[in-house]
Amino acid sequence: MVVDDSVVIRGMISRWIASEPDMVVAASLRTGLEAVNQIDRVNPDVAVLDIEMPELDGIAALPKLLAKKKNLAVIMASTLTRRNAEISFKALSLGAADYIPKPESTREASAADNFHFDLIQKIRTLGAKARRTAPVPHAPAAPHVQELRPAPALRPAVAHAPTPAVSAQIARRSFSSQMPKVLLIGSSTGGPQALMSVVTELGPVIDRFPVLITQHMPPTFTTILAEHLARSSRRPAHEAIDGEVVKPGQIYLAPGGRHMRVARHGAEVVIALDNGPPVNFCKPAVDPLFTSAVDVWQGSTLAVILTGMGSDGMRGGKDIVAAGGSVIAQDEATSVVWGMPGAAANAGICAAILPLNQIAPKLVRLFAGDRS
């Protein structure tokens, strides 16, 4: 279901969806009110929901749509402004599955192409999960919250999802015998909520060790995410700056549109931002951070891969493990999308595959000296 008051955008997205062999446009609507009134009839798996619309805007329509169909995967779409980014974060708290920035102008070929690719991938991945999820009748509307909050063990948007156990066939490695000196985290779809949940309990780790995070996210969004991370952790958090020294007590977030790496500069470790091409179709990407950390911290590197589409982080995770470090993945049941953590788990590089609410306590123990 495509919901956008712009006939141009609505038509463009509908054509893209209709051209995919595994997708059908359930409805193309102009307002959030139309979407709420028609959702029972059209019964979509995914809704692409604009933020600014007449009669009922996207943020007001979202809880009403989820009240009628709890397993609906909602992708918020908006132009890239600070206000819309803030609203998109709020939408994640209300149960939206993901967000996507619309290009400022559809006449910019590269921007339109990126938007096209990203949107179709999100629809396909989230739609497949929605179709596997049995609807819960008479589901209550998601609670109204004013800012992005830490997620519970299961995000509201997927709390009803089945909870498959991690296969016993997936190999686990032992944790590194070396004490970790840094915490790296990679995440994508569902990541903002998962990150809030983890950093809320990470105070003892952040106080003594640097924490570096790459979340697949465009500019402006990363600025706001850093602010949310600072509030949730009650520790300093900011978008990383090229050349700054990496210190304990800080959370460094890869800025949107730049890869974040680390490098030795004499006796110090510094941030190295990179404006190179996308890696794994992402910029920033997780693999560059993970791989560069091996050159700095070798086997004292501990990485966590949270919910997200694709396989970013898996190759970098292999490098970390080969150097003697450790990788933890979020489990399938608590992931919005078990792409990135699933790729790492199935590659056999993880020392643990944990539900979201067990990750922070485990990290605190590991950084305190527990090696099991």
PDB file of C-alpha atoms in Angstrom, residues 16-25 119-121 123-124:
ATOM      1  CA  TRP A  16       8.468   0.298  -9.361  1.00  0.00           C
ATOM      2  CA  ILE A  17       6.498  -2.136  -7.211  1.00  0.00           C
ATOM      3  CA  ALA A  18       4.290  -3.288 -10.084  1.00  0.00           C
ATOM      4  CA  SER A  19       7.387  -4.095 -12.172  1.00  0.00           C
ATOM      5  CA  GLU A  20       8.680  -6.557  -9.559  1.00  0.00           C
ATOM      6  CA  PRO A  21       7.562 -10.159 -10.188  1.00  0.00           C
ATOM      7  CA  ASP A  22       6.986 -10.884  -6.490  1.00  0.00           C
ATOM      8  CA  MET A  23       5.087  -7.703  -5.564  1.00  0.00           C
ATOM      9  CA  VAL A  24       1.640  -6.224  -6.174  1.00  0.00           C
ATOM     10  CA  VAL A  25       0.378  -2.715  -5.427  1.00  0.00           C
ATOM     11  CA  LEU A 119      12.920   0.873  -1.207  1.00  0.00           C
ATOM     12  CA  ILE A 120      12.431  -2.344  -3.170  1.00  0.00           C
ATOM     13  CA  GLN A 121      14.901  -4.195  -0.935  1.00  0.00           C
ATOM     14  CA  ILE A 123       9.690  -3.906   0.836  1.00  0.00           C
ATOM     15  CA  ARG A 124      10.869  -7.351  -0.223  1.00  0.00           C
TER      16      ARG A 124
END
